[in-house]
CSV table of C-alpha atoms in Angstrom, one decimal:
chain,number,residue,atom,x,y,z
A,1,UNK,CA,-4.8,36.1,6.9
A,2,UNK,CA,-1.1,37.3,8.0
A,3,UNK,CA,-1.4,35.7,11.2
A,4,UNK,CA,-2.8,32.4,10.1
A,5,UNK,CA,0.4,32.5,7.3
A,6,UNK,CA,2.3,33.5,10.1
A,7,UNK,CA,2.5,29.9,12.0
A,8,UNK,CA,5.2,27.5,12.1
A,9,UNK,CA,6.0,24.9,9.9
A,10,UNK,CA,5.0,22.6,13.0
A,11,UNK,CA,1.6,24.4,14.0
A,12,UNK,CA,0.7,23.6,10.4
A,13,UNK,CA,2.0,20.2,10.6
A,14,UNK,CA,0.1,19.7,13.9
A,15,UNK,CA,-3.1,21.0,12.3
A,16,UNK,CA,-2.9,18.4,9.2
A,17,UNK,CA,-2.0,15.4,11.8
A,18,UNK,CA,-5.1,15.9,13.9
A,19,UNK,CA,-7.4,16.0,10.7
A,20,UNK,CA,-6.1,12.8,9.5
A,21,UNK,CA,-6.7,11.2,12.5
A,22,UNK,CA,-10.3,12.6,12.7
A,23,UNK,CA,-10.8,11.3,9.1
A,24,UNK,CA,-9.4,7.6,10.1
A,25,UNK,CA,-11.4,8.0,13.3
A,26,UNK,CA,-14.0,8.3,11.2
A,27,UNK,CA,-13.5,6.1,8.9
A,28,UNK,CA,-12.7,3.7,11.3
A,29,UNK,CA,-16.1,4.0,13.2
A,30,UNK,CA,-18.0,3.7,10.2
A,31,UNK,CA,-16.3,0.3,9.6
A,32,UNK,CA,-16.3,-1.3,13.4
A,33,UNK,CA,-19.2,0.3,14.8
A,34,UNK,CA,-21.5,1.1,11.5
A,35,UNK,CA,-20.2,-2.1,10.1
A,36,UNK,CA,-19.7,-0.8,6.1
A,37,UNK,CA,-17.1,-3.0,4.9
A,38,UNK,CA,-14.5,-0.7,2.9
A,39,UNK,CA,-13.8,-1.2,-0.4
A,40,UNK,CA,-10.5,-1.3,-2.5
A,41,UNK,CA,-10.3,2.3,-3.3
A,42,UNK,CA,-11.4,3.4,0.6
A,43,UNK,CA,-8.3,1.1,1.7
A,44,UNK,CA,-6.9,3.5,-0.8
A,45,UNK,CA,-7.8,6.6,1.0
A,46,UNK,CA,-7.0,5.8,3.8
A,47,UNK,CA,-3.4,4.6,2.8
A,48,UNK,CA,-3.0,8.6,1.3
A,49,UNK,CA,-4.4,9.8,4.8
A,50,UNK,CA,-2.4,7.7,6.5
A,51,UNK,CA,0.8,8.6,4.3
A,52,UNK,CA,-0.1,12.2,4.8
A,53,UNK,CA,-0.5,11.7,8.4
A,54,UNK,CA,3.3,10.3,8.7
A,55,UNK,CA,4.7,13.4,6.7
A,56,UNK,CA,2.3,15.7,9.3
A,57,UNK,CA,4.3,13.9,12.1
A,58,UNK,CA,7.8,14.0,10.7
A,59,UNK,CA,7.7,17.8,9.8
A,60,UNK,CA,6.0,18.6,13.6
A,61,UNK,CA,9.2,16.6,15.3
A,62,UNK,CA,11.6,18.3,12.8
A,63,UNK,CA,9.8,21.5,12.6
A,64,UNK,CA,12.4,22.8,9.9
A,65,UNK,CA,13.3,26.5,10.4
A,66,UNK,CA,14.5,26.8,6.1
A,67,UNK,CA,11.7,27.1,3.3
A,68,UNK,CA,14.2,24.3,1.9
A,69,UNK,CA,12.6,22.0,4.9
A,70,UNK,CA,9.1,23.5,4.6
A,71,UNK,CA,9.1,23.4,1.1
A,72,UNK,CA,9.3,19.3,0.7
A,73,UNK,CA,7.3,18.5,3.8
A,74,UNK,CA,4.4,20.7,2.2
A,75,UNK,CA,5.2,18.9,-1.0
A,76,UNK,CA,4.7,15.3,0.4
A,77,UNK,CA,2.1,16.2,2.5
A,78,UNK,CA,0.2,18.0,-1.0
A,79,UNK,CA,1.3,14.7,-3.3
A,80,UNK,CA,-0.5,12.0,-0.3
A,81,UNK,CA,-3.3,14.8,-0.7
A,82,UNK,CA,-4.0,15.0,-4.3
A,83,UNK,CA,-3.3,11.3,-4.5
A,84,UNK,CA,-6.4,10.5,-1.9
A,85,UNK,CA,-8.5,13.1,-3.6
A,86,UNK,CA,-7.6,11.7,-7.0
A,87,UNK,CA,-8.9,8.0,-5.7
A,88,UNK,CA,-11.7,9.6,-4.5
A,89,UNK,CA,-12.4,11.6,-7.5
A,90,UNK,CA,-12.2,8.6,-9.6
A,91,UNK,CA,-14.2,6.5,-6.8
A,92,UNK,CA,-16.9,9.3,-7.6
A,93,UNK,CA,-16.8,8.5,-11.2
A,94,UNK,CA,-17.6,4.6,-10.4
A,95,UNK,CA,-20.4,5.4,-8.3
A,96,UNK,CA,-22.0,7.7,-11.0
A,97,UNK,CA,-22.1,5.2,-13.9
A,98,UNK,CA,-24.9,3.3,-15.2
A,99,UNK,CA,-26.0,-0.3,-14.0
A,100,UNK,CA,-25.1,-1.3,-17.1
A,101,UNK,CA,-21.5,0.4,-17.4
A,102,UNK,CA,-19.9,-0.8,-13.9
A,103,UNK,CA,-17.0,-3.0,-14.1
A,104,UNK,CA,-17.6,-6.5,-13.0
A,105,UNK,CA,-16.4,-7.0,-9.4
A,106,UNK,CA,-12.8,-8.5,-9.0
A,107,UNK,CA,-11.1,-10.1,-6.4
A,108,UNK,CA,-10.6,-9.2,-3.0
A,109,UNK,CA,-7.7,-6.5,-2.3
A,110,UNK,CA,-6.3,-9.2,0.3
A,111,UNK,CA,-5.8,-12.0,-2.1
A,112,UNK,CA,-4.4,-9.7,-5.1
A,113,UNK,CA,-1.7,-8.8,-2.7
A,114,UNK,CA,-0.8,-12.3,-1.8
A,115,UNK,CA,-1.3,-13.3,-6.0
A,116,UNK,CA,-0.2,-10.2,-7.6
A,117,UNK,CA,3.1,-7.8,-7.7
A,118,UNK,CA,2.0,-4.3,-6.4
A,119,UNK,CA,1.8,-2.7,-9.3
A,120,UNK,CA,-0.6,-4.8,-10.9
A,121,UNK,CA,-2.7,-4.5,-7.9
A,122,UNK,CA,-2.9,-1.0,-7.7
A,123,UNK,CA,-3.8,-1.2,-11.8
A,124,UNK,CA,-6.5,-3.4,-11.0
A,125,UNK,CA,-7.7,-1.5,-8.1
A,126,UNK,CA,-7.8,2.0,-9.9
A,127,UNK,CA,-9.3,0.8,-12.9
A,128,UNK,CA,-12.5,-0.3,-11.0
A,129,UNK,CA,-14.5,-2.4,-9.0
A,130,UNK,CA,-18.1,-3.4,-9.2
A,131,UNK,CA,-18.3,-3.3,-5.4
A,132,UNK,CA,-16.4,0.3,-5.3
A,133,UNK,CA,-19.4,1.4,-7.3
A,134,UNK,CA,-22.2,0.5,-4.7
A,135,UNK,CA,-23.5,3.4,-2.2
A,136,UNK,CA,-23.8,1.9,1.0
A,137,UNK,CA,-23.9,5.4,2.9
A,138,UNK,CA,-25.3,8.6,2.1
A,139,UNK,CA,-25.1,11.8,4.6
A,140,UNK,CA,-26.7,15.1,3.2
A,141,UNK,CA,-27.3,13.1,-0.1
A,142,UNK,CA,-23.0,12.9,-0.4
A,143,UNK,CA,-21.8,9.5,-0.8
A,144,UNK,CA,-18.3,8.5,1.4
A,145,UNK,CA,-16.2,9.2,-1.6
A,146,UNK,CA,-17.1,12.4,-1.5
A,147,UNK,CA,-17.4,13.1,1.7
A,148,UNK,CA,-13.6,11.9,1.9
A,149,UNK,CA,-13.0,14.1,-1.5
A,150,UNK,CA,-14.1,17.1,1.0
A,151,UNK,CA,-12.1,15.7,3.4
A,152,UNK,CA,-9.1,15.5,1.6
A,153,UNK,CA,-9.5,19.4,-0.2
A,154,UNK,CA,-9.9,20.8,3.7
A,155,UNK,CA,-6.5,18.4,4.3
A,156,UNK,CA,-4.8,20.6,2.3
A,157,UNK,CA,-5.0,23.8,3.5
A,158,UNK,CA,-2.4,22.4,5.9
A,159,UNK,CA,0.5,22.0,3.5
A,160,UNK,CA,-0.6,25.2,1.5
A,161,UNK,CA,-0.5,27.1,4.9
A,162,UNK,CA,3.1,25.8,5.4
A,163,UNK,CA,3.9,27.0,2.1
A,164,UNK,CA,2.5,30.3,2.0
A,165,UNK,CA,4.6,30.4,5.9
A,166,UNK,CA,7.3,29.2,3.7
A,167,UNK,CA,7.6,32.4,1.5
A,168,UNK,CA,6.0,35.1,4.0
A,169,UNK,CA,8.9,37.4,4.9
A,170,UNK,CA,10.1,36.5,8.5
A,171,UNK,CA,13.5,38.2,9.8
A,172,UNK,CA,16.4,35.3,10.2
A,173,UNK,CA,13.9,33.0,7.7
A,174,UNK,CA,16.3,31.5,4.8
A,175,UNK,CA,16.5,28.7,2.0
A,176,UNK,CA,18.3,26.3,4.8
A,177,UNK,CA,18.6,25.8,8.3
């Protein structure tokens, strides 16, 4: 455990950047070479991954030596985290409703965004889809949601590792730097 805590702020960063590209690899093939069609709330996902990707990248260039620095790249990196495990989460909850309870399918996510201001999109989009509710894939009876739900609590250990590196007692390790 101390010597995993003991990594840089940038070995952690580095860490969380390769698993989101592996998860948008994979994602990715499953689209273009499986051909499954992803669905509002996967577009979703991948817009947290790829947000917590960007932080992953910023914090490995800057590779702050202060917890200050450590402290709100492990913080962005945790909030695109829990926000793409909280899409999946509820992307779970769609999938596990009755016939009879799924909402009725809306729009596509393409034209809301060309008819609608943002924030009614993402309403519309987090407060269900008939087509986010249909299983097109199953691996070890787990659906994509929660495969990406796994995904994302694994993701995590990244910006917890910087933060428990943030508070470990290093010599010539302050608040800013």
């Amino acid at each position: 455990m101390t010597s995993l805590a003991r990594l840089s702020v940038r070995h952690w960063a580095l860490a969380g950047l390769a698993f989101c590209v592996l998860m948008m690899a994979v994602a990715l093939g499953l689209e273009h070479l499986g051909g499954l069609e992803p669905c509002p709330l996967c577009i979703f996902q991948r817009v947290a991954v790829l947000t917590a990707a960007a932080v992953f990248l910023v914090a490995a260039i800057h590779n702050p030596g202060g917890r200050l620095g450590t402290v709100i790249y492990a913080g962005l990196s945790l909030a695109a985290v829990a926000g793409g495990a909280g899409v999946a989460w509820r992307h779970l909850w769609l999938q596990s409703l009755p016939a009879d309870e799924v909402p009725v399918c809306g729009p596509g996510l393409d034209y809301m965004i060309d008819i609608l201001p943002l924030r009614e999109v993402v309403e519309m989009v987090l407060s269900g889809s008939g087509e986010c509710a249909e299983i097109d894939f199953l691996l070890l009876g787990i659906s994509l949601p929660g495969w990406s739900l796994i995904g994302f609590l694994i993701l995590a250990l990244a910006p917890i590792g910087m933060l428990v590196s943030a508070f470990l007692e290093r010599p010539g390790y302050r608040w800013i730097s």
